[in-house]
Short mmCIF file of C-alpha atoms in Angstrom, two decimals:
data_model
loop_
_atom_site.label_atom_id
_atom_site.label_comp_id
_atom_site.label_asym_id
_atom_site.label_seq_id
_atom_site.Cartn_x
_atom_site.Cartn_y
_atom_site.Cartn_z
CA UNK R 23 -34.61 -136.52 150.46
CA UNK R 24 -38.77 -137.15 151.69
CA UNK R 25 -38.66 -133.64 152.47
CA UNK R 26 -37.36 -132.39 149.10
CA UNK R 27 -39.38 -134.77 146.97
CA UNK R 28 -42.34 -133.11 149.15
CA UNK R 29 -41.78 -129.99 148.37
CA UNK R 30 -41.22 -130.65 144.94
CA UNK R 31 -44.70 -132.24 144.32
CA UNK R 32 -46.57 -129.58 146.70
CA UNK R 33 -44.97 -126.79 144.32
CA UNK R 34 -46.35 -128.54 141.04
CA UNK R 35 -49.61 -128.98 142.78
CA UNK R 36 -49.40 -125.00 143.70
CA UNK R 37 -49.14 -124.22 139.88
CA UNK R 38 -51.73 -126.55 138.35
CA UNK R 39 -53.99 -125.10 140.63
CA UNK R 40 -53.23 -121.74 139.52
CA UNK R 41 -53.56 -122.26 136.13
CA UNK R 42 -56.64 -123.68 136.53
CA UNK R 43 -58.21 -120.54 138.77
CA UNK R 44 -56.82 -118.42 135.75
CA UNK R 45 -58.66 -120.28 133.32
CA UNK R 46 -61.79 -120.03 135.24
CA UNK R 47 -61.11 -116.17 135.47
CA UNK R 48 -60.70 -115.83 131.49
CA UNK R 49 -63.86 -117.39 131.18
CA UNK R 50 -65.61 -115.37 133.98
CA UNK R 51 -63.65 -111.72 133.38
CA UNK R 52 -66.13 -110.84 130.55
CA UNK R 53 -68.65 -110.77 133.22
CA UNK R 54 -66.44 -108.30 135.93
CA UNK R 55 -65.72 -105.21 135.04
CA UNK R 56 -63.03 -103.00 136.91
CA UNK R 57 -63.73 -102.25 140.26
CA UNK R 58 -65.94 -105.63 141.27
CA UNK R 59 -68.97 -104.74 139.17
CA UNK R 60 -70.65 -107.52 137.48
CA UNK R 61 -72.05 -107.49 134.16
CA UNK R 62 -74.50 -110.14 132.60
CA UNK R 63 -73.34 -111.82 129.50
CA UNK R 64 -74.42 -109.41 126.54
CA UNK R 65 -76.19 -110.77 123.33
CA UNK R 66 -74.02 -112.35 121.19
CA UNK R 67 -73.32 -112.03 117.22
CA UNK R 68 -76.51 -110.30 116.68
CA UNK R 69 -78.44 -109.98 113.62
CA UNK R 70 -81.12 -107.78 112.32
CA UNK R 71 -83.73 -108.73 109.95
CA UNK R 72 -86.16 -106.09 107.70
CA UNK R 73 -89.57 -106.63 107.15
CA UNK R 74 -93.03 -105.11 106.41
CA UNK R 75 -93.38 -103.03 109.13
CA UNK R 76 -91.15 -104.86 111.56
CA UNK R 77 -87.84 -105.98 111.99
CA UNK R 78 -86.83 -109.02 113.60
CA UNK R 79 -83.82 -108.92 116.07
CA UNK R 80 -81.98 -112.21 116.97
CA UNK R 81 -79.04 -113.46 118.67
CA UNK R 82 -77.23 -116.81 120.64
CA UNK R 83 -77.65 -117.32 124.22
CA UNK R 84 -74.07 -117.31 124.44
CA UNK R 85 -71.58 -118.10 127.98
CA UNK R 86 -73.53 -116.90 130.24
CA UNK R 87 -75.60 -119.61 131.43
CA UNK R 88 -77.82 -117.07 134.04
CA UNK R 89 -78.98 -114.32 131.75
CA UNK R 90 -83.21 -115.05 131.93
CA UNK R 91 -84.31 -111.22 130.92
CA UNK R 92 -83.69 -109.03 128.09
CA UNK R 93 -84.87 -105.37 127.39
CA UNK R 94 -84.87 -103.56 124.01
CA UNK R 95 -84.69 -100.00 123.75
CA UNK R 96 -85.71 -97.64 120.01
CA UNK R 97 -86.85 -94.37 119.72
CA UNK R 98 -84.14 -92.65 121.47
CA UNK R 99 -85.75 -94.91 124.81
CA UNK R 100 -89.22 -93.72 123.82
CA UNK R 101 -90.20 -97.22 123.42
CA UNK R 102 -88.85 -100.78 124.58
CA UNK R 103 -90.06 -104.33 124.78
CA UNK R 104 -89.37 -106.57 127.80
CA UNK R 105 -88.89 -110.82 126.70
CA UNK R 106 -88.41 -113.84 129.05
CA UNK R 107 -85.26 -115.47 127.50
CA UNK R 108 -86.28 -119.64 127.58
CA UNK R 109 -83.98 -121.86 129.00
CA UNK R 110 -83.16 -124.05 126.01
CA UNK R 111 -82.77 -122.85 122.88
CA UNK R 112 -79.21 -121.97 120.92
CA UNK R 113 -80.64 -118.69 119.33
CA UNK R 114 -83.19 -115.76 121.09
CA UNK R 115 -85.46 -113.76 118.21
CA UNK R 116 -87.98 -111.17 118.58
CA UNK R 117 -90.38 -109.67 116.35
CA UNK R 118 -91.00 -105.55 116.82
CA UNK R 119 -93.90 -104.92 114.82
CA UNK R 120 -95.82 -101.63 114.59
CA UNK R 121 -93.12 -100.29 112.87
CA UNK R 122 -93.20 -96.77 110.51
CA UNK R 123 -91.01 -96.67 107.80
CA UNK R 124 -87.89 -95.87 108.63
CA UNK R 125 -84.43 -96.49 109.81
CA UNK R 126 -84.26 -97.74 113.76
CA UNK R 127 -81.23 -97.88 116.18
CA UNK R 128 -81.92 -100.32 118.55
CA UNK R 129 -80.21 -100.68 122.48
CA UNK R 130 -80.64 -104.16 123.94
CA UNK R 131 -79.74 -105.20 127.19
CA UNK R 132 -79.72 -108.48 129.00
CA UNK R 133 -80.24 -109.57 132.76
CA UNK R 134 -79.23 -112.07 134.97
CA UNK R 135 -81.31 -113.64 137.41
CA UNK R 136 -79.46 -111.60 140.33
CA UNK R 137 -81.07 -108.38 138.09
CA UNK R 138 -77.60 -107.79 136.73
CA UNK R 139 -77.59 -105.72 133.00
CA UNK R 140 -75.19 -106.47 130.10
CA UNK R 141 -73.50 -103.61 128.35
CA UNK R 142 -75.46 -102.40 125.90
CA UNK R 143 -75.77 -103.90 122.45
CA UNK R 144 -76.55 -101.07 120.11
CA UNK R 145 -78.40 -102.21 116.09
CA UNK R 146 -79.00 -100.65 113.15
CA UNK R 147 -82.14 -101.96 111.45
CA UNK R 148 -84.82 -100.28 108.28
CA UNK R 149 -88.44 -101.04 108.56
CA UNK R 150 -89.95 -101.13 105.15
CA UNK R 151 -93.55 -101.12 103.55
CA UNK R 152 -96.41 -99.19 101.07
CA UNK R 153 -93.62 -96.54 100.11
CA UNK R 154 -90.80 -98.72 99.51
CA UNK R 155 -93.05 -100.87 97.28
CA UNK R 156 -94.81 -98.21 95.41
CA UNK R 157 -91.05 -97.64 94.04
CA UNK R 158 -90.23 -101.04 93.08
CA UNK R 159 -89.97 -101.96 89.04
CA UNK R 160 -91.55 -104.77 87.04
CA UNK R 161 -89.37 -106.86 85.34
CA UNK R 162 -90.75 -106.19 81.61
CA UNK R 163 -92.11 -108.95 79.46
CA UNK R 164 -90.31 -109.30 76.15
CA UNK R 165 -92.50 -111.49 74.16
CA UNK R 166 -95.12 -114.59 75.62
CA UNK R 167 -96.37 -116.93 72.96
CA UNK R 168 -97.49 -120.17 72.71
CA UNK R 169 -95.59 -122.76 70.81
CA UNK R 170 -97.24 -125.61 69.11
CA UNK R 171 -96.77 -127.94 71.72
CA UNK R 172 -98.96 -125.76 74.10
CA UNK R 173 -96.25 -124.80 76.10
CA UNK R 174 -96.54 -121.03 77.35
CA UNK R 175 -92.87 -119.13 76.59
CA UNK R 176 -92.44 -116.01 78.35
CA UNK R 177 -89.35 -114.21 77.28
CA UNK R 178 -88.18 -111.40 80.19
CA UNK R 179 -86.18 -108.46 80.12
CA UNK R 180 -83.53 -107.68 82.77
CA UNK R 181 -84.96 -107.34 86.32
CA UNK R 182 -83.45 -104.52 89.04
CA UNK R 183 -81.70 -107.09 90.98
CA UNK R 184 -79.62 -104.89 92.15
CA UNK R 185 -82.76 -103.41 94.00
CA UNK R 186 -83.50 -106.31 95.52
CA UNK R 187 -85.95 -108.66 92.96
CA UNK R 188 -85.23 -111.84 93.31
CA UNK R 189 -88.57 -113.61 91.47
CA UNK R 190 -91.63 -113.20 89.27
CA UNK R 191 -95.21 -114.56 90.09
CA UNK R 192 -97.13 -115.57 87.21
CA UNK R 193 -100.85 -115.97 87.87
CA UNK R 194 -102.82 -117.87 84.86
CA UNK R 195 -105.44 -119.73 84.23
CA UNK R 196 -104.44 -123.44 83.30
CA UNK R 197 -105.90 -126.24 81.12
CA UNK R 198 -108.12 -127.64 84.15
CA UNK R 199 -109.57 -123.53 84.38
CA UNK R 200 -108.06 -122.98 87.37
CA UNK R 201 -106.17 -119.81 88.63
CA UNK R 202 -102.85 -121.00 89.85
CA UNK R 203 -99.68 -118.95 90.94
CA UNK R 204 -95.92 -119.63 89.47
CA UNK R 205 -92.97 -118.25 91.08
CA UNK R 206 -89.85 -118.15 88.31
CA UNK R 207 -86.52 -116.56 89.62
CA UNK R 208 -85.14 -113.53 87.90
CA UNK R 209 -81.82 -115.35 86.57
CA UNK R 210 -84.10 -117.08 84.06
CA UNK R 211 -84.15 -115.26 80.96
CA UNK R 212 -86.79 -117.59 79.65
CA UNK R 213 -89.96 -119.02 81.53
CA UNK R 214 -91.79 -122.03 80.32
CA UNK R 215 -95.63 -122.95 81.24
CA UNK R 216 -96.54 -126.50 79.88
CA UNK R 217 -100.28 -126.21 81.43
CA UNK R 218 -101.01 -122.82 80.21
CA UNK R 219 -104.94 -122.64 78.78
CA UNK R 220 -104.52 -120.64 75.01
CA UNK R 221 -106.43 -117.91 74.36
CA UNK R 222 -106.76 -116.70 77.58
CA UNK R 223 -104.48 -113.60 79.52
CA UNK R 224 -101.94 -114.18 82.40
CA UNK R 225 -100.87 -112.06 85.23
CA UNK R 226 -97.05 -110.83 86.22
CA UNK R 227 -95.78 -109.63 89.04
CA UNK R 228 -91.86 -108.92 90.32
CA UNK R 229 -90.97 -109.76 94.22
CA UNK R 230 -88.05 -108.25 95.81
CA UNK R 231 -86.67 -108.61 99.34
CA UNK R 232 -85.46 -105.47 100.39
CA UNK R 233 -82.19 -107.55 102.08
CA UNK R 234 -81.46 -111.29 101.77
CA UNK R 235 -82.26 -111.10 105.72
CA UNK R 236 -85.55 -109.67 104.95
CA UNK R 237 -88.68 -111.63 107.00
CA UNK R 238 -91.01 -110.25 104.39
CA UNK R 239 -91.40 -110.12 100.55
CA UNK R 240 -93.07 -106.95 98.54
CA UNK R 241 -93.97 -106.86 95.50
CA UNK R 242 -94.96 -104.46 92.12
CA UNK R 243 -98.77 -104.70 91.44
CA UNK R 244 -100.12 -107.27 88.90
CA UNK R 245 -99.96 -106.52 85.17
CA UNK R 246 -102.24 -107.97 82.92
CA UNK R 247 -100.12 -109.92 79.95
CA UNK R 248 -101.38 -110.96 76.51
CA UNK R 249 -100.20 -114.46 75.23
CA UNK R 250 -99.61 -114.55 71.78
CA UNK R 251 -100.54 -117.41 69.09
CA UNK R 252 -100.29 -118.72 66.28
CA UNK R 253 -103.94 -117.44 64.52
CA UNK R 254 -106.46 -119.99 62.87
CA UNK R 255 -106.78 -119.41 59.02
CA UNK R 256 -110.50 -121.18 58.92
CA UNK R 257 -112.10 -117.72 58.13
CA UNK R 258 -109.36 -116.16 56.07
CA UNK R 259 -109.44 -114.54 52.90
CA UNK R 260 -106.71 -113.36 50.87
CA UNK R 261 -106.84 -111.48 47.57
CA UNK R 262 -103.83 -110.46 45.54
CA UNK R 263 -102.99 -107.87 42.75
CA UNK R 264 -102.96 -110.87 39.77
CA UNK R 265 -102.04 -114.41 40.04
CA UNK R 266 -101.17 -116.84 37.46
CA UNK R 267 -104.23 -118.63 36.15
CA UNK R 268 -103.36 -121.50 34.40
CA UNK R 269 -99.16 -121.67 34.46
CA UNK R 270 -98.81 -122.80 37.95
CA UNK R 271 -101.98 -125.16 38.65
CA UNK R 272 -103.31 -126.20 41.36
CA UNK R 273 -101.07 -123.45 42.64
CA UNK R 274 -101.35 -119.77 41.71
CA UNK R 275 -104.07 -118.65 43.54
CA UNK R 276 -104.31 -116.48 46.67
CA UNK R 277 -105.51 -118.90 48.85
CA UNK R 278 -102.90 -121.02 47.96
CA UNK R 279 -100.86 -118.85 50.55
CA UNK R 280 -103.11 -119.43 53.33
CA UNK R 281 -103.91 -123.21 53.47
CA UNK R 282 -101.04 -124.31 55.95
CA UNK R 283 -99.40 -125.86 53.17
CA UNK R 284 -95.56 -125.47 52.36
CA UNK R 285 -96.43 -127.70 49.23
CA UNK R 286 -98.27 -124.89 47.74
CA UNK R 287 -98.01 -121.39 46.79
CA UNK R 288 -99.78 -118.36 45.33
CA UNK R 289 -97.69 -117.09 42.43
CA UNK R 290 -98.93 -113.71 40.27
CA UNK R 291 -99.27 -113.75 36.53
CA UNK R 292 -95.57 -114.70 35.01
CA UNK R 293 -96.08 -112.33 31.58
CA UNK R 294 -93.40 -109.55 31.93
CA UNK R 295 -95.89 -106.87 31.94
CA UNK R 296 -96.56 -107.23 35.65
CA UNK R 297 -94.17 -106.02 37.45
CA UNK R 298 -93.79 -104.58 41.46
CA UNK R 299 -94.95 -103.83 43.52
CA UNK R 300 -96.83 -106.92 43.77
CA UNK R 301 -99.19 -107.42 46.69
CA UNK R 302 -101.22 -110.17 49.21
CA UNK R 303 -103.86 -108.90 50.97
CA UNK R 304 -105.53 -111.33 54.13
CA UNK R 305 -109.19 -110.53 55.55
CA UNK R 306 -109.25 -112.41 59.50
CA UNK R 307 -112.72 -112.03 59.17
CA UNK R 308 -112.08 -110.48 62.49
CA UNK R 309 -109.99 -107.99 64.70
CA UNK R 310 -106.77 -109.57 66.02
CA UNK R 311 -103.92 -108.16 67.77
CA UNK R 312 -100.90 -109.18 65.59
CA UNK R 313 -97.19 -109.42 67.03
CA UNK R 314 -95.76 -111.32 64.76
CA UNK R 315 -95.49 -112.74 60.97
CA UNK R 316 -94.09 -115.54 59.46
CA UNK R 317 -93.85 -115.79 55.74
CA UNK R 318 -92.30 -119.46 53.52
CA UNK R 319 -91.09 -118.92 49.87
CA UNK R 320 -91.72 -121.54 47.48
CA UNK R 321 -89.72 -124.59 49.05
CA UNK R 322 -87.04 -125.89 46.64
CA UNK R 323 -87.44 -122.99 44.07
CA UNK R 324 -87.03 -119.73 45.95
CA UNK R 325 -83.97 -118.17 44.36
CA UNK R 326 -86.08 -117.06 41.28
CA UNK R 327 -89.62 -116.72 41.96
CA UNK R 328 -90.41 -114.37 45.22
CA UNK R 329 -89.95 -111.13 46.34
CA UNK R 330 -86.60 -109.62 48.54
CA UNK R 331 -88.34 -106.89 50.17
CA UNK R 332 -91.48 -105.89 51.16
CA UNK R 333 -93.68 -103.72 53.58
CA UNK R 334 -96.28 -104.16 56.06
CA UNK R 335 -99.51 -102.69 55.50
CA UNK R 336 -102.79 -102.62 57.56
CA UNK R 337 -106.00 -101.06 56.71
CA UNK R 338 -109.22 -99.79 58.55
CA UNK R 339 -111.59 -100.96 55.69
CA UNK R 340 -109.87 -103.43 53.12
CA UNK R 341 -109.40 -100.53 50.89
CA UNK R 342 -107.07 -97.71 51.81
CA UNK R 343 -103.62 -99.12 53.33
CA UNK R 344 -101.32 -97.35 55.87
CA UNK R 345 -97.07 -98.34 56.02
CA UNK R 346 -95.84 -100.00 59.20
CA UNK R 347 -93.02 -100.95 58.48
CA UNK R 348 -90.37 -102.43 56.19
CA UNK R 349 -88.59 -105.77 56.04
CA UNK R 350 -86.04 -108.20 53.65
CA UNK R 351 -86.90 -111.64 52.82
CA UNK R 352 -84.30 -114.18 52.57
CA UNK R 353 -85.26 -116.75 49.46
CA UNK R 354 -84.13 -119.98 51.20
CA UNK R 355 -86.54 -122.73 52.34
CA UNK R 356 -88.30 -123.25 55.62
CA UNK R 357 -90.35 -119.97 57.88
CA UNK R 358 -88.86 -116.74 58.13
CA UNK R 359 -90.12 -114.52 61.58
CA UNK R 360 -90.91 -111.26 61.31
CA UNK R 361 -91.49 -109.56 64.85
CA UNK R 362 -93.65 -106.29 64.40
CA UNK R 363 -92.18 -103.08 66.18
CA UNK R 364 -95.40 -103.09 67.72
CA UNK R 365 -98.73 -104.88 68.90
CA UNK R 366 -101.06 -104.12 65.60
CA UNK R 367 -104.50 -104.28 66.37
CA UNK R 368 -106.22 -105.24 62.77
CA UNK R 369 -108.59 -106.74 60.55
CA UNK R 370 -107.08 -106.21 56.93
CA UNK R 371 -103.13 -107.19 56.57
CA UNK R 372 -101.35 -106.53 53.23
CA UNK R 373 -97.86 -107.89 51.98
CA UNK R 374 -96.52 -105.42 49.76
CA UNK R 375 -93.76 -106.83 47.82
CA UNK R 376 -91.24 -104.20 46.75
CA UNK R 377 -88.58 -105.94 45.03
CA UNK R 378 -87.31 -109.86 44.21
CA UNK R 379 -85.61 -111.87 42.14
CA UNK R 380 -87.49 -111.36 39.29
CA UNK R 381 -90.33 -109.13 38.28
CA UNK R 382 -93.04 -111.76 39.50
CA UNK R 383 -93.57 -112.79 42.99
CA UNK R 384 -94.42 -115.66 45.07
CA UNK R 385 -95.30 -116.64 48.43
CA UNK R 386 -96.23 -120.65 50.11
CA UNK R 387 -97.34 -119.15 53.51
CA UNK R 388 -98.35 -116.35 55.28
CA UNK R 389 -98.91 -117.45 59.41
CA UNK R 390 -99.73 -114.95 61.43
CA UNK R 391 -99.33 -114.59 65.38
CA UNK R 392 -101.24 -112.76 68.10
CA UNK R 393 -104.07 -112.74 70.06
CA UNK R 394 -107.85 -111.37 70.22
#
C-alpha cells in the first residue's frame, strides 16, 4: 500500500514539474527559433512620431530582460544609428534628425548582451518641413471688433482641420504695451481678448500638426489683422438735404443724428413738398476704414417718421457720391447693424434714404465702426 501511495505522489510530482518547464518554454520560445537559433526579444508595440525634419521612433523594453543594443536601419541600409538601450526605463525613444522631406521605412533590430539580433522590426514614418508648411491654410478672420467693454471679439471662419490645424496664435499688443502671444483652438468659433489695447493691429496665425503623434508644430505665416471700433463722433459733421426748423425743436437738426443720443433725432422739413430721396451726409474730419454701420430710428415713434430703405454712399470730395450698396431699415426701437460687403476706406459717408413710411424722414443715430 507504501509502495502504491509512492508512486502515486512521485507521478503528481512528475506532472507539476512538467507543466511548469512548459510554462517556462512559452515564455522563452519567442526567443528560439527552429533549429536552436536564438533570437533577442524584438521591440515591442512600436510607434512612430513625425516631426520637422525628424521622426521620433519609440517602443517598450518588453520580456526580454537581456536586450542592451539596438540598431536602426533607413535608406534602403544606406544609413543607421546605433543606441545603448538603459537598464530602467518602461519605454526606449530615439530622435533621427537630419531628415529630408519625405516618407522613410525604417528596419530596427535589437541585441542581447551575448550579440544576439531580434527579427527585424520594419516602420513606416513621413518627415515633414518648409514644403509641407508653405501649403498649409489660414483659418480666415470673419470680423474682429471691439465691444464696449474693451473686450477684443474675433469671429473665425472654418479651419482645414481635416489637414491637420488644430489652433490659432494671436500676437497683440495689450493694455500694459506689451506683445504677448494667445493660442485659441480651432473648435472655437468665437475668440475673446479682454486685455486687447484699441486702436492698435493684431497678428494671426493657424498651427497644424501634421499627425496627433507629431513631435513638432508648423505653422502658416503671420497675417496682419485690423480690429474694428466703434468711431469717435468729436470731429463729425453731418449735413442733410432740409431739416425741420422750428416743428421738431431742440431736435431737427443734422447734428442731432450724431450726438450719441437716442433721445434725439434729426428730422427733414415735414411740408409735403419734400419728398425722397432724402439724405444725411457725415464729414469724419478724417479717413477711416469703415466695416460697419449702425443706424436708431426715432425711439417710441418710428412707425411713421423714417425711412424703409436706403443706400450707402461714399464720396472722394464731399460733393460727388458713388453707390455701395443697398439696405432695408426696420422702424422698431433700439440699433439696427449694417455690415458693409466690404472694408470702405473714406472720409465723406452719405445715407440716402429711398423710401419710408411717409414722405419725410428721420434718423436718432448714425454710429459708425472701423478703424484708421
Amino acid at each position: 500500500m507504501k509502495k502504491i501511495y509512492f508512486n502515486t505522489l512521485l507521478l503528481f510530482s512528475f506532472v507539476l514539474l512538467l507543466a511548469a518547464c512548459k510554462k517556462m518554454d512559452s515564455t522563452f520560445k519567442q526567443f528560439i527559433a527552429p533549429g536552436g537559433i536564438t533570437y533577442a526579444g524584438k521591440p515591442t508595440s512600436p510607434l512612430v512620431y513625425p516631426g520637422r525634419n525628424r521622426i521620433k521612433l519609440a517602443w517598450l523594453r518588453g520580456a526580454d530582460a537581456s536586450v542592451s543594443k539596438a540598431k536602426i536601419f533607413w535608406n534602403n541600409k544606406q544609413d543607421s544609428l546605433s543606441l545603448t538601450i538603459p537598464a530602467t526605463g518602461d519605454t526606449i525613444s530615439v530622435i533621427i534628425g537630419n531628415l529630408e522631406e519625405k516618407r522613410y521605412n525604417f528596419v530596427v533590430f535589437t541585441f542581447d548582451e551575448q550579440g544576439n539580433s531580434s527579427v527585424p522590426v520594419e516602420l513606416l514614418g513621413e518627415s515633414f518641413g518648409n514644403r509641407y508648411e508653405s501649403l498649409l491654410l489660414a483659418r480666415p478672420v470673419l470680423s474682429s471688433e471691439v465691444d464696449a467693454t474693451g473686450n477684443l471679439n474675433i469671429k473665425w471662419s472654418a479651419a482645414n482641420i481635416s489637414g491637420g490645424a488644430y489652433a490659432t496664435d494671436v500676437q497683440y499688443t495689450n493694455t500694459d504695451d506689451a506683445l504677448v502671444v494667445k493660442r485659441f483652438l480651432v473648435t472655437e468659433a468665437t475668440s475673446v481678448i479682454s486685455d486687447y489695447k484699441r486702436g492698435t493691429n493684431y497678428n494671426s496665425r493657424t498651427v497644424y500638426m501634421p499627425s496627433i503623434r507629431s513631435i513638432d508644430v508648423f505653422y502658416t505665416p503671420y497675417e496682419i489683422e485690423y480690429a474694428s471700433y466703434k468711431i469717435d463722433k468729436t470731429n463729425w459733421l453731418a449735413t442733410a438735404d432740409s431739416y425741420a426748423l422750428t416743428s421738431k425743436l431742440p431736435n431737427g437738426p443734422p447734428a442731432k443724428a450724431i450726438d450719441d443720443n437716442l433721445a434725439t433725432f434729426w428730422q427733414t422739413e415735414t411740408t409735403s413738398s419734400k419728398v425722397y430721396p432724402h439724405w444725411l451726409a457725415i464729414d469724419f474730419n478724417k479717413q477711416f476704414n469703415l466695416t460697419r454701420l449702425e443706424l436708431s430710428c426715432v425711439q417710441d415713434n418710428a412707425a411713421t417718421s423714417t425711412f424703409t430703405t436706403f443706400t450707402v454712399q461714399t464720396s472722394a470730395n464731399g460733393t460727388t457720391w458713388t453707390n455701395v450698396t443697398n439696405f432695408s431699415l426696420v422702424l422698431k426701437n433700439g440699433t439696427q447693424s449694417f455690415a458693409l460687403p466690404s472694408t470702405l476706406r473714406t472720409q465723406y459717408l452719405r445715407i440716402y434714404a429711398t423710401s419710408g413710411a411717409s414722405y419725410f424722414a428721420s434718423l436718432a443715430e448714425v454710429s459708425v465702426v472701423g478703424y484708421e
